[in-house]
Amino acid sequence: MQSLPFYPRGFRSCAKNVGIRDNTLDFTVIASDVPAAAAAMFTQSRFCGAAITVGRENVANGQLQAFVINSKNANVATGEEGLANIREVARLVAEELEIQPGDVLPSSTGVIGWQLPMDKLRNGIRGVRSELREGQLHVSAHAIMTTDTRPKMRASKIGDAVLVGMCKGVGMIEPDMATMLAYFVTDAAVPADQLKQCLHQAVNHSFNMVSVDTDTSTSDTVAIMANGMAGEVPLVDFQRALQEMAIELAQDIARDGEGATKLLEVTVEDAASFTQAKRVAKSIVNSPLLKAAIFGNDPNWGRVAMAIGKCYEYTDIQPEKVRIAFGDLVVYDGRALGQENLPQLQAYLKGSEVVIRVSLHTGSERATVWGCDLSYEYVRINGEYTT
Amino acid sequence: MQSLPFYPRGFRSCAKNVGIRDNTLDFTVIASDVPAAAAAMFTQSRFCGAAITVGRENVANGQLQAFVINSKNANVATGEEGLANIREVARLVAEELEIQPGDVLPSSTGVIGWQLPMDKLRNGIRGVRSELREGQLHVSAHAIMTTDTRPKMRASKIGDAVLVGMCKGVGMIEPDMATMLAYFVTDAAVPADQLKQCLHQAVNHSFNMVSVDTDTSTSDTVAIMANGMAGEVPLVDFQRALQEMAIELAQDIARDGEGATKLLEVTVEDAASFTQAKRVAKSIVNSPLLKAAIFGNDPNWGRVAMAIGKCYEYTDIQPEKVRIAFGDLVVYDGRALGQENLPQLQAYLKGSEVVIRVSLHTGSERATVWGCDLSYEYVRINGEYTT
């Protein structure tokens, strides 16, 4: 496991196996030495996990002191029993750390519809306080993984302060207002209301622009704690650092999408609105036909036209004004370009990143989204996930 | 090729290879001996094929006398040249058959973005009149296939009249107001305005309820000709026969979905509206995670809960009131049922048809949709479609 070059002051963590399904890391606690300003965004799913309900309650006052996260079990569709279980987890962690129960944000990710193995969790929580260490956040990034093939973590400096972010999630990924699981901690001093604004803006241009498979998770959570131990920093610098890091982590999710062999970036520009640009870009990045073609290096660019065409609520989109390019290669500009360009397109598709750029000529707005190709491995992973 | 038990009077057809991409059947003409009452529905794609534009114009007066269909090339995103080409095809067929050019409905299906090979089509159309035969419609059902593994065709009697329907299309399938390509011919006498009403109702409960992969085609067309040569039949009987046949053909499409190993039927009932029921049912049948799980016989029913949950615009859906069943096996009823049921669910999934039944308890409406599983074969087919 690769450690980070620097860590924010006053954050301690531990990550361990408590035996939820197997013997890999499945449980982590990340705690601030002092109460921290906090903000969070959650899935809008009607079948949201029990942890989401508790997290919403606890972050409402803009203050948190610890994240507690388990993988391997999502604690979703588990009714009153599931809700009581995750409340107990948060309470036990608070007692162990001698902090307020309302300052703990819990998260669960994994299989839907199974009750948490509470005896294992109770045993695991006991003694956590003595296991917390500084400089161990990178181990937490491992503990929150499910089908991820690698941890996703970033650190950056804003003056004296440090910002660290981590996330997981490579399937059931088309977040809307939040993503799978993403956590940020910083020792910068940022008031809770400004923290919330910064988080919303960063998420809307990063995690909300990613789709691996159009399936919105029941457990999406992105949360941040700012404990202030490094003092104030210019807000604009903080905002920029947070958004850049969120975009990098969002790209990491797409690049590590279940079964993915390529990162797919789609920019739609000259659009009538951001909403239109995003809708068309998502339609392209989510097309299973296009994703399979990109996996197979098949220069079937017509599927981009198909994906634009199915956004038929936008009657201002006129095929004769649309332009489609792969990298620098324009394949359609009001009409199909010659088939003699197909070998060049096929060669371009063999790279590990495919950039598609569409100009609608309906206005001047733009949006960029990220996704990945559709491979045999996606089918294999999801054909045998619980068995 | 299996012939049909009976054919409608006064329809002749021929199907042949004109060499569009290879040496398989790629061209067919279906003609009525007399002008027929007609109706059609088309894709709403903004990137619709050139044939759609011409078909819309020609069916507007409620009369047609011939369908001309080519496979292997969709003639989409081909600009003015593509439109001029398909107009010429329709005109040449009309000249050959000595009928009105405005009574020909053309269709094209296949690769997007390539111009039609006009010399081959001109050669193919020459002499078609002498090749038309009665009792050959089943060969046309072969000629319209692309990645279909088998023709899809049905015949039924309504009193003295006969109704025959055929369709193709197993990828780029989430029709909206029409489907890939489907054609009906009947010798019943049905006025054009009633024919249109019957077609809309039938399509809305059949082809519009199918999704193979969420990708809406640029070429969707469903059309019917009624030449009246068997005289009048009770309209209610005709409507019933048409809708039943359309549902059977729609199921055929899902069962033969690209790479499909199983037919998936999802019924959502006790819903607040038909729209809500259809939206939730489509969310379930389109979930790539659920589709992959069903391919792999993985009893991961939680993905049905996820797919319901992501319809979060419906705040009246309450997880504690939802019921989810696979066949007769209830897996969730306000809370997850025991994991001891998973082996039974796994055994059920091994069948060739999987029926999912969801009760929302938000009202009394219902909708049924059809789809298929997501297999390695879907990825293979679409990773090498043009290469």
Short mmCIF file of N, CA and C in Angstrom, two decimals, chain B residues 227-282:
data_model
loop_
_atom_site.label_atom_id
_atom_site.label_comp_id
_atom_site.label_asym_id
_atom_site.label_seq_id
_atom_site.Cartn_x
_atom_site.Cartn_y
_atom_site.Cartn_z
N ASN B 227 -55.56 -4.34 -47.39
CA ASN B 227 -56.02 -4.14 -48.78
C ASN B 227 -57.50 -4.45 -49.00
N GLY B 228 -58.18 -4.93 -47.95
CA GLY B 228 -59.64 -5.06 -48.02
C GLY B 228 -60.17 -6.22 -48.84
N MET B 229 -59.29 -7.06 -49.39
CA MET B 229 -59.75 -8.09 -50.33
C MET B 229 -60.55 -9.20 -49.65
N ALA B 230 -60.53 -9.28 -48.31
CA ALA B 230 -61.36 -10.28 -47.61
C ALA B 230 -62.60 -9.62 -47.02
N GLY B 231 -62.82 -8.36 -47.27
CA GLY B 231 -64.00 -7.67 -46.77
C GLY B 231 -63.87 -7.26 -45.31
N GLU B 232 -64.96 -6.74 -44.75
CA GLU B 232 -64.92 -6.20 -43.39
C GLU B 232 -64.89 -7.30 -42.33
N VAL B 233 -64.29 -6.97 -41.19
CA VAL B 233 -64.31 -7.87 -40.02
C VAL B 233 -64.67 -6.99 -38.82
N PRO B 234 -65.18 -7.59 -37.72
CA PRO B 234 -65.48 -6.77 -36.54
C PRO B 234 -64.21 -6.07 -36.06
N LEU B 235 -64.28 -4.76 -35.88
CA LEU B 235 -63.09 -3.99 -35.53
C LEU B 235 -62.46 -4.46 -34.22
N VAL B 236 -63.31 -4.82 -33.27
CA VAL B 236 -62.80 -5.25 -31.96
C VAL B 236 -61.98 -6.53 -32.10
N ASP B 237 -62.42 -7.43 -33.01
CA ASP B 237 -61.65 -8.66 -33.24
C ASP B 237 -60.32 -8.34 -33.91
N PHE B 238 -60.37 -7.41 -34.86
CA PHE B 238 -59.14 -7.03 -35.55
C PHE B 238 -58.15 -6.40 -34.57
N GLN B 239 -58.68 -5.49 -33.71
CA GLN B 239 -57.82 -4.82 -32.73
C GLN B 239 -57.15 -5.84 -31.82
N ARG B 240 -57.95 -6.82 -31.36
CA ARG B 240 -57.42 -7.82 -30.44
C ARG B 240 -56.33 -8.65 -31.12
N ALA B 241 -56.62 -9.07 -32.34
CA ALA B 241 -55.65 -9.90 -33.08
C ALA B 241 -54.35 -9.14 -33.33
N LEU B 242 -54.47 -7.88 -33.69
CA LEU B 242 -53.28 -7.07 -33.97
C LEU B 242 -52.44 -6.89 -32.70
N GLN B 243 -53.12 -6.57 -31.59
CA GLN B 243 -52.37 -6.34 -30.35
C GLN B 243 -51.71 -7.62 -29.84
N GLU B 244 -52.44 -8.74 -29.91
CA GLU B 244 -51.85 -10.01 -29.46
C GLU B 244 -50.63 -10.36 -30.30
N MET B 245 -50.75 -10.16 -31.61
CA MET B 245 -49.62 -10.47 -32.49
C MET B 245 -48.45 -9.54 -32.22
N ALA B 246 -48.74 -8.26 -31.99
CA ALA B 246 -47.68 -7.30 -31.72
C ALA B 246 -46.94 -7.66 -30.42
N ILE B 247 -47.69 -8.10 -29.41
CA ILE B 247 -47.05 -8.50 -28.15
C ILE B 247 -46.18 -9.74 -28.37
N GLU B 248 -46.69 -10.70 -29.14
CA GLU B 248 -45.88 -11.90 -29.40
C GLU B 248 -44.60 -11.55 -30.16
N LEU B 249 -44.71 -10.66 -31.13
CA LEU B 249 -43.52 -10.26 -31.89
C LEU B 249 -42.55 -9.47 -31.01
N ALA B 250 -43.09 -8.63 -30.12
CA ALA B 250 -42.24 -7.87 -29.20
C ALA B 250 -41.48 -8.82 -28.28
N GLN B 251 -42.17 -9.85 -27.80
CA GLN B 251 -41.50 -10.86 -26.96
C GLN B 251 -40.43 -11.58 -27.77
N ASP B 252 -40.71 -11.85 -29.05
CA ASP B 252 -39.71 -12.49 -29.91
C ASP B 252 -38.44 -11.64 -29.99
N ILE B 253 -38.62 -10.31 -30.09
CA ILE B 253 -37.47 -9.42 -30.15
C ILE B 253 -36.64 -9.51 -28.87
N ALA B 254 -37.31 -9.47 -27.74
CA ALA B 254 -36.58 -9.53 -26.46
C ALA B 254 -35.89 -10.89 -26.29
N ARG B 255 -36.59 -11.95 -26.67
CA ARG B 255 -36.04 -13.31 -26.52
C ARG B 255 -34.80 -13.48 -27.39
N ASP B 256 -34.79 -12.79 -28.54
CA ASP B 256 -33.67 -12.88 -29.47
C ASP B 256 -32.76 -11.66 -29.33
N GLY B 257 -32.89 -10.89 -28.23
CA GLY B 257 -32.03 -9.72 -28.00
C GLY B 257 -30.57 -10.12 -28.17
N GLU B 258 -29.76 -9.17 -28.63
CA GLU B 258 -28.36 -9.49 -28.92
C GLU B 258 -27.71 -10.19 -27.74
N GLY B 259 -27.26 -11.40 -27.95
CA GLY B 259 -26.57 -12.17 -26.92
C GLY B 259 -27.47 -12.76 -25.86
N ALA B 260 -28.78 -12.55 -25.97
CA ALA B 260 -29.69 -12.95 -24.89
C ALA B 260 -29.73 -14.46 -24.71
N THR B 261 -29.77 -14.91 -23.46
CA THR B 261 -29.99 -16.32 -23.16
C THR B 261 -31.35 -16.51 -22.48
N LYS B 262 -31.97 -15.40 -22.04
CA LYS B 262 -33.24 -15.50 -21.31
C LYS B 262 -34.17 -14.34 -21.65
N LEU B 263 -35.46 -14.65 -21.68
CA LEU B 263 -36.48 -13.61 -21.79
C LEU B 263 -36.79 -13.09 -20.39
N LEU B 264 -36.82 -11.79 -20.24
CA LEU B 264 -37.09 -11.17 -18.95
C LEU B 264 -38.42 -10.43 -19.05
N GLU B 265 -39.37 -10.76 -18.19
CA GLU B 265 -40.66 -10.07 -18.17
C GLU B 265 -40.84 -9.40 -16.82
N VAL B 266 -41.10 -8.11 -16.82
CA VAL B 266 -41.25 -7.37 -15.56
C VAL B 266 -42.64 -6.73 -15.53
N THR B 267 -43.42 -7.07 -14.52
CA THR B 267 -44.72 -6.44 -14.32
C THR B 267 -44.68 -5.61 -13.05
N VAL B 268 -45.04 -4.35 -13.18
CA VAL B 268 -45.16 -3.50 -11.99
C VAL B 268 -46.64 -3.21 -11.81
N GLU B 269 -47.17 -3.54 -10.64
CA GLU B 269 -48.61 -3.37 -10.42
C GLU B 269 -48.86 -2.56 -9.15
N ASP B 270 -50.14 -2.26 -8.91
CA ASP B 270 -50.52 -1.40 -7.79
C ASP B 270 -49.74 -0.09 -7.82
N ALA B 271 -49.63 0.48 -9.02
CA ALA B 271 -48.89 1.73 -9.20
C ALA B 271 -49.86 2.90 -9.29
N ALA B 272 -49.34 4.12 -9.07
CA ALA B 272 -50.19 5.31 -9.07
C ALA B 272 -50.69 5.63 -10.48
N SER B 273 -49.95 5.24 -11.51
CA SER B 273 -50.34 5.54 -12.89
C SER B 273 -49.65 4.55 -13.80
N PHE B 274 -50.15 4.44 -15.05
CA PHE B 274 -49.48 3.61 -16.05
C PHE B 274 -48.06 4.13 -16.27
N THR B 275 -47.92 5.46 -16.31
CA THR B 275 -46.60 6.07 -16.51
C THR B 275 -45.62 5.65 -15.42
N GLN B 276 -46.07 5.69 -14.16
CA GLN B 276 -45.20 5.28 -13.05
C GLN B 276 -44.84 3.80 -13.18
N ALA B 277 -45.85 2.97 -13.47
CA ALA B 277 -45.61 1.53 -13.58
C ALA B 277 -44.60 1.24 -14.69
N LYS B 278 -44.78 1.91 -15.83
CA LYS B 278 -43.87 1.68 -16.96
C LYS B 278 -42.46 2.18 -16.66
N ARG B 279 -42.37 3.36 -16.01
CA ARG B 279 -41.05 3.92 -15.69
C ARG B 279 -40.28 2.99 -14.77
N VAL B 280 -40.93 2.46 -13.74
CA VAL B 280 -40.26 1.57 -12.78
C VAL B 280 -39.92 0.25 -13.48
N ALA B 281 -40.86 -0.27 -14.27
CA ALA B 281 -40.61 -1.55 -14.96
C ALA B 281 -39.44 -1.41 -15.93
N LYS B 282 -39.38 -0.30 -16.66
CA LYS B 282 -38.26 -0.08 -17.58
C LYS B 282 -36.94 0.07 -16.82
#
